[in-house]
mmCIF file of C-alpha atoms and ligand atoms in Angstrom:
data_model
loop_
_atom_site.group_PDB
_atom_site.id
_atom_site.type_symbol
_atom_site.label_atom_id
_atom_site.label_comp_id
_atom_site.label_asym_id
_atom_site.label_seq_id
_atom_site.Cartn_x
_atom_site.Cartn_y
_atom_site.Cartn_z
ATOM 1 C CA MET A 1 97.518 108.525 109.712
ATOM 2 C CA GLN A 2 96.672 104.884 109.023
ATOM 3 C CA ILE A 3 93.476 104.681 106.971
ATOM 4 C CA ALA A 4 91.383 101.728 105.798
ATOM 5 C CA PHE A 5 89.668 102.539 102.481
ATOM 6 C CA ILE A 6 86.880 100.210 101.378
ATOM 7 C CA GLY A 7 85.286 100.463 97.910
ATOM 8 C CA LEU A 8 87.705 101.427 95.134
ATOM 9 C CA GLY A 9 85.319 102.026 92.211
ATOM 10 C CA ASN A 10 85.013 105.038 89.936
ATOM 11 C CA MET A 11 84.953 107.379 92.952
ATOM 12 C CA GLY A 12 86.646 105.466 95.787
ATOM 13 C CA GLY A 13 89.733 104.579 93.714
ATOM 14 C CA PRO A 14 90.843 108.161 93.022
ATOM 15 C CA MET A 15 89.807 109.306 96.529
ATOM 16 C CA ALA A 16 92.019 106.626 98.116
ATOM 17 C CA ILE A 17 94.879 107.598 95.796
ATOM 18 C CA ASN A 18 94.589 111.242 96.915
ATOM 19 C CA LEU A 19 94.857 110.227 100.593
ATOM 20 C CA HIS A 20 97.932 108.140 99.728
ATOM 21 C CA LYS A 21 99.495 111.043 97.788
ATOM 22 C CA ALA A 22 98.909 113.295 100.820
ATOM 23 C CA GLY A 23 101.220 111.019 102.827
ATOM 24 C CA HIS A 24 98.723 108.838 104.686
ATOM 25 C CA THR A 25 99.206 105.093 104.968
ATOM 26 C CA VAL A 26 96.204 103.703 103.119
ATOM 27 C CA LYS A 27 95.272 100.028 103.278
ATOM 28 C CA ALA A 28 92.690 99.601 100.535
ATOM 29 C CA PHE A 29 90.166 96.882 99.784
ATOM 30 C CA ASP A 30 87.531 96.129 97.144
ATOM 31 C CA LEU A 31 85.736 92.918 96.199
ATOM 32 C CA SER A 32 86.786 93.573 92.584
ATOM 33 C CA LYS A 33 90.332 92.513 91.698
ATOM 34 C CA ASP A 34 90.401 95.020 88.831
ATOM 35 C CA ALA A 35 89.526 97.897 91.149
ATOM 36 C CA CYS A 36 92.313 96.795 93.541
ATOM 37 C CA ALA A 37 94.832 96.515 90.693
ATOM 38 C CA LYS A 38 94.163 100.113 89.600
ATOM 39 C CA VAL A 39 95.053 101.593 93.003
ATOM 40 C CA ALA A 40 97.902 99.115 93.589
ATOM 41 C CA ALA A 41 99.471 100.533 90.416
ATOM 42 C CA GLU A 42 99.622 103.888 92.249
ATOM 43 C CA GLY A 43 101.523 102.381 95.172
ATOM 44 C CA LEU A 44 98.686 101.739 97.648
ATOM 45 C CA VAL A 45 98.756 98.653 99.856
ATOM 46 C CA ILE A 46 95.924 96.204 99.092
ATOM 47 C CA ALA A 47 94.420 94.404 102.069
ATOM 48 C CA ALA A 48 93.384 90.750 101.845
ATOM 49 C CA SER A 49 89.907 91.590 103.199
ATOM 50 C CA ALA A 50 87.948 94.417 104.782
ATOM 51 C CA GLU A 51 88.830 92.920 108.194
ATOM 52 C CA ASP A 52 92.510 93.041 107.296
ATOM 53 C CA ALA A 53 92.192 96.650 106.065
ATOM 54 C CA VAL A 54 90.810 97.949 109.386
ATOM 55 C CA GLN A 55 93.506 96.306 111.530
ATOM 56 C CA GLY A 56 95.414 99.153 113.164
ATOM 57 C CA ALA A 57 93.452 101.800 111.240
ATOM 58 C CA GLU A 58 92.744 105.149 112.923
ATOM 59 C CA ALA A 59 90.059 106.023 110.365
ATOM 60 C CA VAL A 60 87.924 103.991 107.977
ATOM 61 C CA VAL A 61 86.582 105.478 104.740
ATOM 62 C CA SER A 62 83.906 103.596 102.774
ATOM 63 C CA MET A 63 82.692 104.358 99.238
ATOM 64 C CA LEU A 64 80.166 101.660 98.297
ATOM 65 C CA PRO A 65 77.253 101.590 95.840
ATOM 66 C CA ALA A 66 74.093 101.480 97.975
ATOM 67 C CA SER A 67 72.483 101.086 101.432
ATOM 68 C CA GLN A 68 72.607 97.276 101.452
ATOM 69 C CA HIS A 69 76.367 97.276 100.824
ATOM 70 C CA VAL A 70 77.081 99.698 103.683
ATOM 71 C CA GLU A 71 74.749 97.922 106.102
ATOM 72 C CA GLY A 72 76.100 94.504 105.040
ATOM 73 C CA LEU A 73 79.695 95.630 105.494
ATOM 74 C CA PHE A 74 79.439 97.282 108.908
ATOM 75 C CA LEU A 75 76.562 95.390 110.543
ATOM 76 C CA GLY A 76 76.940 92.034 108.760
ATOM 77 C CA ARG A 77 74.540 89.981 106.685
ATOM 78 C CA ASP A 78 72.969 86.529 106.971
ATOM 79 C CA GLY A 79 73.728 86.411 110.686
ATOM 80 C CA ALA A 80 77.458 86.970 110.157
ATOM 81 C CA GLY A 81 79.031 89.721 112.275
ATOM 82 C CA GLY A 82 79.904 92.970 110.542
ATOM 83 C CA LEU A 83 83.075 94.994 110.358
ATOM 84 C CA LEU A 84 82.108 97.056 113.446
ATOM 85 C CA GLN A 85 83.165 94.048 115.516
ATOM 86 C CA ARG A 86 86.687 94.347 114.088
ATOM 87 C CA ILE A 87 87.146 98.112 114.311
ATOM 88 C CA ALA A 88 88.904 99.411 117.428
ATOM 89 C CA LYS A 89 87.150 101.740 119.888
ATOM 90 C CA GLY A 90 87.709 105.424 119.167
ATOM 91 C CA VAL A 91 88.170 104.977 115.410
ATOM 92 C CA LEU A 92 86.297 107.348 113.067
ATOM 93 C CA ILE A 93 84.243 105.956 110.160
ATOM 94 C CA ILE A 94 83.617 108.293 107.205
ATOM 95 C CA ASP A 95 80.997 106.796 104.898
ATOM 96 C CA SER A 96 80.957 108.660 101.580
ATOM 97 C CA SER A 97 78.525 106.323 99.792
ATOM 98 C CA THR A 98 75.153 107.783 98.761
ATOM 99 C CA ILE A 99 72.638 105.757 100.776
ATOM 100 C CA ALA A 100 69.370 106.162 102.683
ATOM 101 C CA ALA A 101 69.649 108.571 105.625
ATOM 102 C CA ALA A 102 67.918 105.920 107.772
ATOM 103 C CA THR A 103 70.716 103.432 106.992
ATOM 104 C CA SER A 104 73.393 105.977 107.957
ATOM 105 C CA GLN A 105 71.543 106.522 111.249
ATOM 106 C CA LYS A 106 71.228 102.768 111.886
ATOM 107 C CA VAL A 107 74.947 102.147 111.303
ATOM 108 C CA ALA A 108 75.891 105.254 113.327
ATOM 109 C CA LYS A 109 73.820 104.033 116.284
ATOM 110 C CA ALA A 110 75.483 100.607 116.253
ATOM 111 C CA ALA A 111 78.900 102.251 115.870
ATOM 112 C CA GLN A 112 78.243 104.568 118.792
ATOM 113 C CA ALA A 113 77.248 101.592 120.965
ATOM 114 C CA ALA A 114 80.648 100.063 120.134
ATOM 115 C CA GLY A 115 82.515 103.304 120.972
ATOM 116 C CA ILE A 116 83.190 104.067 117.285
ATOM 117 C CA ALA A 117 82.489 107.476 115.692
ATOM 118 C CA PHE A 118 80.545 107.692 112.424
ATOM 119 C CA ILE A 119 79.748 110.460 109.958
ATOM 120 C CA ASP A 120 77.922 110.310 106.631
ATOM 121 C CA ALA A 121 79.873 112.320 104.060
ATOM 122 C CA PRO A 122 78.417 111.761 100.593
ATOM 123 C CA VAL A 123 80.015 113.696 97.760
ATOM 124 C CA SER A 124 79.279 115.618 94.611
ATOM 125 C CA GLY A 125 81.654 116.516 91.800
ATOM 126 C CA GLY A 126 81.816 113.356 89.717
ATOM 127 C CA THR A 127 84.826 111.229 88.858
ATOM 128 C CA GLY A 128 86.658 114.326 87.586
ATOM 129 C CA GLY A 129 86.286 115.901 91.033
ATOM 130 C CA ALA A 130 87.394 112.673 92.708
ATOM 131 C CA VAL A 131 90.600 112.577 90.630
ATOM 132 C CA ALA A 132 91.308 116.305 91.056
ATOM 133 C CA GLY A 133 90.545 116.242 94.807
ATOM 134 C CA THR A 134 87.884 118.933 94.391
ATOM 135 C CA LEU A 135 84.795 117.060 95.617
ATOM 136 C CA THR A 136 82.055 118.702 97.646
ATOM 137 C CA PHE A 137 81.374 116.837 100.925
ATOM 138 C CA MET A 138 77.951 117.031 102.585
ATOM 139 C CA VAL A 139 78.481 115.902 106.147
ATOM 140 C CA GLY A 140 76.030 114.575 108.704
ATOM 141 C CA GLY A 141 77.406 114.114 112.221
ATOM 142 C CA SER A 142 78.618 115.940 115.314
ATOM 143 C CA ASP A 143 80.845 119.046 115.148
ATOM 144 C CA ALA A 144 83.607 117.116 116.903
ATOM 145 C CA ASP A 145 83.527 114.183 114.483
ATOM 146 C CA LEU A 146 83.498 116.523 111.485
ATOM 147 C CA GLU A 147 86.568 118.333 112.854
ATOM 148 C CA ARG A 148 88.330 114.973 113.222
ATOM 149 C CA ALA A 149 87.436 114.107 109.621
ATOM 150 C CA ARG A 150 88.230 117.516 108.142
ATOM 151 C CA PRO A 151 91.991 117.005 107.501
ATOM 152 C CA LEU A 152 91.161 113.859 105.491
ATOM 153 C CA LEU A 153 88.189 115.394 103.661
ATOM 154 C CA GLU A 154 90.397 118.349 102.674
ATOM 155 C CA LYS A 155 92.731 115.993 100.827
ATOM 156 C CA MET A 156 89.838 114.655 98.730
ATOM 157 C CA GLY A 157 87.625 117.698 98.335
ATOM 158 C CA ALA A 158 87.480 121.462 97.963
ATOM 159 C CA ASN A 159 84.162 122.175 99.728
ATOM 160 C CA ILE A 160 83.011 120.753 103.036
ATOM 161 C CA PHE A 161 79.480 121.488 104.264
ATOM 162 C CA HIS A 162 78.030 120.507 107.620
ATOM 163 C CA ALA A 163 74.418 119.657 106.784
ATOM 164 C CA GLY A 164 73.365 118.623 110.320
ATOM 165 C CA ALA A 165 73.200 115.485 112.451
ATOM 166 C CA VAL A 166 73.958 111.966 111.105
ATOM 167 C CA GLY A 167 71.830 111.362 107.975
ATOM 168 C CA ALA A 168 71.590 115.055 107.046
ATOM 169 C CA GLY A 169 74.459 114.725 104.559
ATOM 170 C CA GLN A 170 72.473 112.021 102.763
ATOM 171 C CA THR A 171 69.338 114.147 102.666
ATOM 172 C CA ALA A 172 71.268 117.068 101.131
ATOM 173 C CA LYS A 173 72.852 114.696 98.633
ATOM 174 C CA ILE A 174 69.578 113.216 97.348
ATOM 175 C CA CYS A 175 68.071 116.706 96.978
ATOM 176 C CA ASN A 176 71.101 117.665 94.877
ATOM 177 C CA ASN A 177 70.991 114.488 92.801
ATOM 178 C CA MET A 178 67.267 114.766 92.180
ATOM 179 C CA LEU A 179 68.006 118.207 90.716
ATOM 180 C CA LEU A 180 70.964 116.840 88.720
ATOM 181 C CA GLY A 181 68.893 113.955 87.311
ATOM 182 C CA ILE A 182 66.191 116.384 86.182
ATOM 183 C CA LEU A 183 68.751 118.857 84.776
ATOM 184 C CA MET A 184 70.484 116.158 82.732
ATOM 185 C CA ILE A 185 67.200 115.123 81.113
ATOM 186 C CA GLY A 186 66.246 118.751 80.420
ATOM 187 C CA THR A 187 69.674 119.490 78.965
ATOM 188 C CA SER A 188 69.470 116.343 76.823
ATOM 189 C CA GLU A 189 65.999 117.263 75.556
ATOM 190 C CA ALA A 190 67.134 120.739 74.547
ATOM 191 C CA ILE A 191 70.269 119.515 72.754
ATOM 192 C CA ALA A 192 68.370 116.692 71.007
ATOM 193 C CA LEU A 193 65.753 119.200 69.812
ATOM 194 C CA GLY A 194 68.410 121.583 68.479
ATOM 195 C CA VAL A 195 70.324 118.801 66.731
ATOM 196 C CA ALA A 196 67.097 117.463 65.155
ATOM 197 C CA ASN A 197 66.753 120.952 63.702
ATOM 198 C CA GLY A 198 70.235 120.868 62.248
ATOM 199 C CA LEU A 199 72.065 122.880 64.930
ATOM 200 C CA ASP A 200 75.662 122.051 65.813
ATOM 201 C CA PRO A 201 75.589 120.549 69.340
ATOM 202 C CA LYS A 202 78.780 122.412 70.319
ATOM 203 C CA VAL A 203 77.459 125.789 69.189
ATOM 204 C CA LEU A 204 74.037 125.215 70.766
ATOM 205 C CA SER A 205 75.597 124.018 74.034
ATOM 206 C CA GLU A 206 77.801 127.108 74.210
ATOM 207 C CA ILE A 207 74.827 129.396 73.541
ATOM 208 C CA MET A 208 72.791 127.767 76.326
ATOM 209 C CA ARG A 209 75.769 127.607 78.704
ATOM 210 C CA ARG A 210 76.065 131.383 78.504
ATOM 211 C CA SER A 211 72.309 131.981 78.535
ATOM 212 C CA SER A 212 69.582 131.458 81.108
ATOM 213 C CA GLY A 213 69.622 127.665 80.563
ATOM 214 C CA GLY A 214 73.236 127.390 81.780
ATOM 215 C CA ASN A 215 73.876 124.523 84.236
ATOM 216 C CA TRP A 216 76.524 122.039 85.435
ATOM 217 C CA ALA A 217 75.905 119.572 82.580
ATOM 218 C CA LEU A 218 76.535 122.328 80.031
ATOM 219 C CA GLU A 219 79.604 123.511 81.993
ATOM 220 C CA LYS A 220 81.332 120.196 82.601
ATOM 221 C CA TYR A 221 79.376 117.111 81.640
ATOM 222 C CA ASN A 222 77.710 117.585 78.273
ATOM 223 C CA PRO A 223 75.568 114.538 77.357
ATOM 224 C CA PHE A 224 76.278 114.903 73.606
ATOM 225 C CA PRO A 225 79.422 113.048 72.399
ATOM 226 C CA GLY A 226 82.331 115.255 71.386
ATOM 227 C CA VAL A 227 81.264 118.486 73.081
ATOM 228 C CA HIS A 228 83.399 117.946 76.214
ATOM 229 C CA GLU A 229 86.459 115.872 75.471
ATOM 230 C CA ASN A 230 86.709 114.439 79.001
ATOM 231 C CA ALA A 231 83.010 113.857 79.689
ATOM 232 C CA PRO A 232 81.723 110.247 79.694
ATOM 233 C CA ALA A 233 79.642 111.093 76.569
ATOM 234 C CA SER A 234 82.901 111.387 74.626
ATOM 235 C CA LYS A 235 84.074 108.003 75.956
ATOM 236 C CA ASN A 236 81.041 106.001 74.866
ATOM 237 C CA TYR A 237 79.447 106.764 78.262
ATOM 238 C CA ALA A 238 82.015 104.582 80.072
ATOM 239 C CA GLY A 239 83.055 105.375 83.672
ATOM 240 C CA GLY A 240 81.369 108.387 85.247
ATOM 241 C CA PHE A 241 78.157 108.011 87.238
ATOM 242 C CA GLY A 242 76.184 104.903 86.261
ATOM 243 C CA THR A 243 72.524 105.136 85.207
ATOM 244 C CA ASP A 244 71.687 102.547 87.864
ATOM 245 C CA LEU A 245 73.331 104.709 90.557
ATOM 246 C CA MET A 246 71.283 107.719 89.444
ATOM 247 C CA LEU A 247 68.192 105.497 89.475
ATOM 248 C CA LYS A 248 69.032 104.477 93.060
ATOM 249 C CA ASP A 249 69.385 108.125 94.139
ATOM 250 C CA LEU A 250 66.095 109.143 92.514
ATOM 251 C CA GLY A 251 64.445 106.189 94.262
ATOM 252 C CA LEU A 252 65.843 107.410 97.604
ATOM 253 C CA ALA A 253 64.476 110.886 96.843
ATOM 254 C CA GLN A 254 61.010 109.468 96.085
ATOM 255 C CA GLU A 255 60.996 107.320 99.249
ATOM 256 C CA ASN A 256 61.960 110.377 101.240
ATOM 257 C CA ALA A 257 59.303 112.513 99.517
ATOM 258 C CA MET A 258 56.628 109.938 100.373
ATOM 259 C CA ALA A 259 57.758 109.834 104.004
ATOM 260 C CA VAL A 260 57.396 113.607 104.440
ATOM 261 C CA LYS A 261 54.479 113.968 101.950
ATOM 262 C CA ALA A 262 56.509 116.265 99.673
ATOM 263 C CA SER A 263 55.480 116.893 96.085
ATOM 264 C CA THR A 264 58.301 116.020 93.661
ATOM 265 C CA PRO A 265 56.624 115.490 90.266
ATOM 266 C CA LEU A 266 59.706 116.050 88.116
ATOM 267 C CA GLY A 267 61.833 113.868 90.401
ATOM 268 C CA GLY A 268 59.262 111.087 89.961
ATOM 269 C CA MET A 269 59.218 111.482 86.192
ATOM 270 C CA ALA A 270 63.005 111.547 86.023
ATOM 271 C CA ARG A 271 63.161 108.308 88.046
ATOM 272 C CA ALA A 272 60.765 106.645 85.602
ATOM 273 C CA MET A 273 62.846 107.799 82.619
ATOM 274 C CA TYR A 274 66.130 106.482 84.062
ATOM 275 C CA ALA A 275 64.334 103.224 84.965
ATOM 276 C CA MET A 276 63.212 102.764 81.340
ATOM 277 C CA HIS A 277 66.706 103.654 80.150
ATOM 278 C CA SER A 278 68.162 101.044 82.504
ATOM 279 C CA ILE A 279 65.645 98.363 81.469
ATOM 280 C CA ALA A 280 66.633 99.042 77.851
ATOM 281 C CA GLY A 281 70.120 97.796 78.787
ATOM 282 C CA ASN A 282 71.907 101.021 79.716
ATOM 283 C CA GLY A 283 72.192 100.619 83.494
ATOM 284 C CA ALA A 284 75.988 100.421 83.508
ATOM 285 C CA LEU A 285 76.460 103.396 81.154
ATOM 286 C CA ASP A 286 76.949 106.894 82.524
ATOM 287 C CA PHE A 287 73.621 108.570 83.315
ATOM 288 C CA SER A 288 74.163 111.240 80.652
ATOM 289 C CA SER A 289 73.510 108.462 78.095
ATOM 290 C CA VAL A 290 69.827 109.173 78.837
ATOM 291 C CA ILE A 291 70.093 111.534 75.844
ATOM 292 C CA ARG A 292 70.036 108.413 73.636
ATOM 293 C CA SER A 293 66.461 107.710 74.715
ATOM 294 C CA LEU A 294 65.505 111.200 73.496
ATOM 295 C CA GLN A 295 67.075 111.044 70.059
ATOM 296 C CA LYS A 296 65.345 109.717 66.968
ATOM 297 C CA ASN A 297 68.125 107.277 66.191
ATOM 298 C CA GLY A 298 68.978 106.824 69.897
HETATM 299 P P1 LIG N 1 81.291 101.915 91.556
HETATM 300 O O1 LIG N 1 80.252 100.911 91.267
HETATM 301 O O2 LIG N 1 82.236 102.364 90.488
HETATM 302 O O3 LIG N 1 82.196 101.418 92.797
HETATM 303 C C1 LIG N 1 81.718 100.767 93.931
HETATM 304 C C2 LIG N 1 82.759 99.748 94.363
HETATM 305 O O4 LIG N 1 82.368 99.156 95.601
HETATM 306 C C3 LIG N 1 82.937 98.589 93.353
HETATM 307 O O5 LIG N 1 84.291 98.552 92.927
HETATM 308 C C4 LIG N 1 82.530 97.349 94.161
HETATM 309 O O6 LIG N 1 83.297 96.205 93.827
HETATM 310 C C5 LIG N 1 82.819 97.815 95.579
HETATM 311 N N1 LIG N 1 82.128 97.056 96.633
HETATM 312 C C6 LIG N 1 80.814 96.753 96.725
HETATM 313 N N2 LIG N 1 80.567 96.085 97.881
HETATM 314 C C7 LIG N 1 81.763 95.966 98.514
HETATM 315 C C8 LIG N 1 82.177 95.384 99.757
HETATM 316 N N3 LIG N 1 81.308 94.789 100.582
HETATM 317 N N4 LIG N 1 83.476 95.437 100.087
HETATM 318 C C9 LIG N 1 84.375 96.038 99.266
HETATM 319 N N5 LIG N 1 84.059 96.616 98.084
HETATM 320 C C10 LIG N 1 82.758 96.586 97.711
HETATM 321 O O7 LIG N 1 80.512 103.169 92.179
HETATM 322 P P2 LIG N 1 81.018 104.688 92.273
HETATM 323 O O8 LIG N 1 80.657 105.385 91.018
HETATM 324 O O9 LIG N 1 82.417 104.708 92.785
HETATM 325 O O10 LIG N 1 80.010 105.221 93.408
HETATM 326 C C11 LIG N 1 80.160 104.911 94.791
HETATM 327 C C12 LIG N 1 79.147 105.721 95.574
HETATM 328 O O11 LIG N 1 79.364 107.115 95.330
HETATM 329 C C13 LIG N 1 77.684 105.438 95.180
HETATM 330 O O12 LIG N 1 76.881 105.465 96.323
HETATM 331 C C14 LIG N 1 77.360 106.582 94.226
HETATM 332 O O13 LIG N 1 75.962 106.862 94.220
HETATM 333 C C15 LIG N 1 78.175 107.707 94.823
HETATM 334 N N6 LIG N 1 78.588 108.766 93.888
HETATM 335 C C16 LIG N 1 79.074 108.478 92.646
HETATM 336 C C17 LIG N 1 79.460 109.513 91.809
HETATM 337 C C18 LIG N 1 80.011 109.255 90.415
HETATM 338 O O14 LIG N 1 80.134 110.212 89.636
HETATM 339 N N7 LIG N 1 80.353 108.032 90.066
HETATM 340 C C19 LIG N 1 79.377 110.843 92.231
HETATM 341 C C20 LIG N 1 78.912 111.104 93.514
HETATM 342 C C21 LIG N 1 78.529 110.065 94.341
#
């Protein structure tokens, strides 16, 4: 299959490489030359522009930071026409970015009017899951469009859930990330408390992992440096899932909560904590670096 892949960052890069390794012809594009160079080194073809990437494509996959990037790409900005005008009728768009459900619905509606299919398919599993091809996809869209997307999603992920109509994947994703944001702060607080009392962070983490406090951060993504060799914490919080991206997701969760009058006190507090952490200059670091704001010498 000929696939256009747009957005080759921490997640999109390895996802595009997995589609290429599975035998698809992937024409990839990113505004960042560095991001393009990384996937070119794996043998992928780099397009000169997003418009070039979608020429002849049967499917388009996008993996961009936030709502404004997805809307700007497909619908256009500042009066300029968007990519939808360049995509052929009948093509399927799979947007895996985490964005507002309302934006997914807006783009899907415009796509449908142009005879183009659209699903939102945000992911969970981190950069490790993106590299290993074990992501979890949360899909919003019709049964038929999901079945068209499934063979591609299976090359990038291990779990595929149909959350509902377009936008439902995004809603599931922000619920999950609100929980993750809260869990990372709670895990950080507990480890920081133990370490302040002289406990070894590895021993404490293992005790909690196997006890009632066990969670994904303790399993795979420990915020304390040196506990998990491959976690961002052990790489000076480089790569991974940026604090500013977590802040965006917690903001989406709060907007959503206000719209449906839901009570999300811990989600609100977590958003405020990541906001302070970002303002302190840590926006580009992995979100698990939030532990630094909870340590005496942090
Ligand atoms: P990233 O910042 O590493 O990558 C985003 C890429 O998009 C950048 O390389 C940027 O240059 C590119 N880009 C932006 N606008 C563009 C445009 N108009 N055309 C082409 N390229 C453009 O972000 P990421 O960590 O890969 O995350 C991408 C999305 O996935 C976000 O919505 C994030 O919330 C979500 N997500 C991330 C993780 C994670 O662990 N990093 C996990 C799950 C979901």
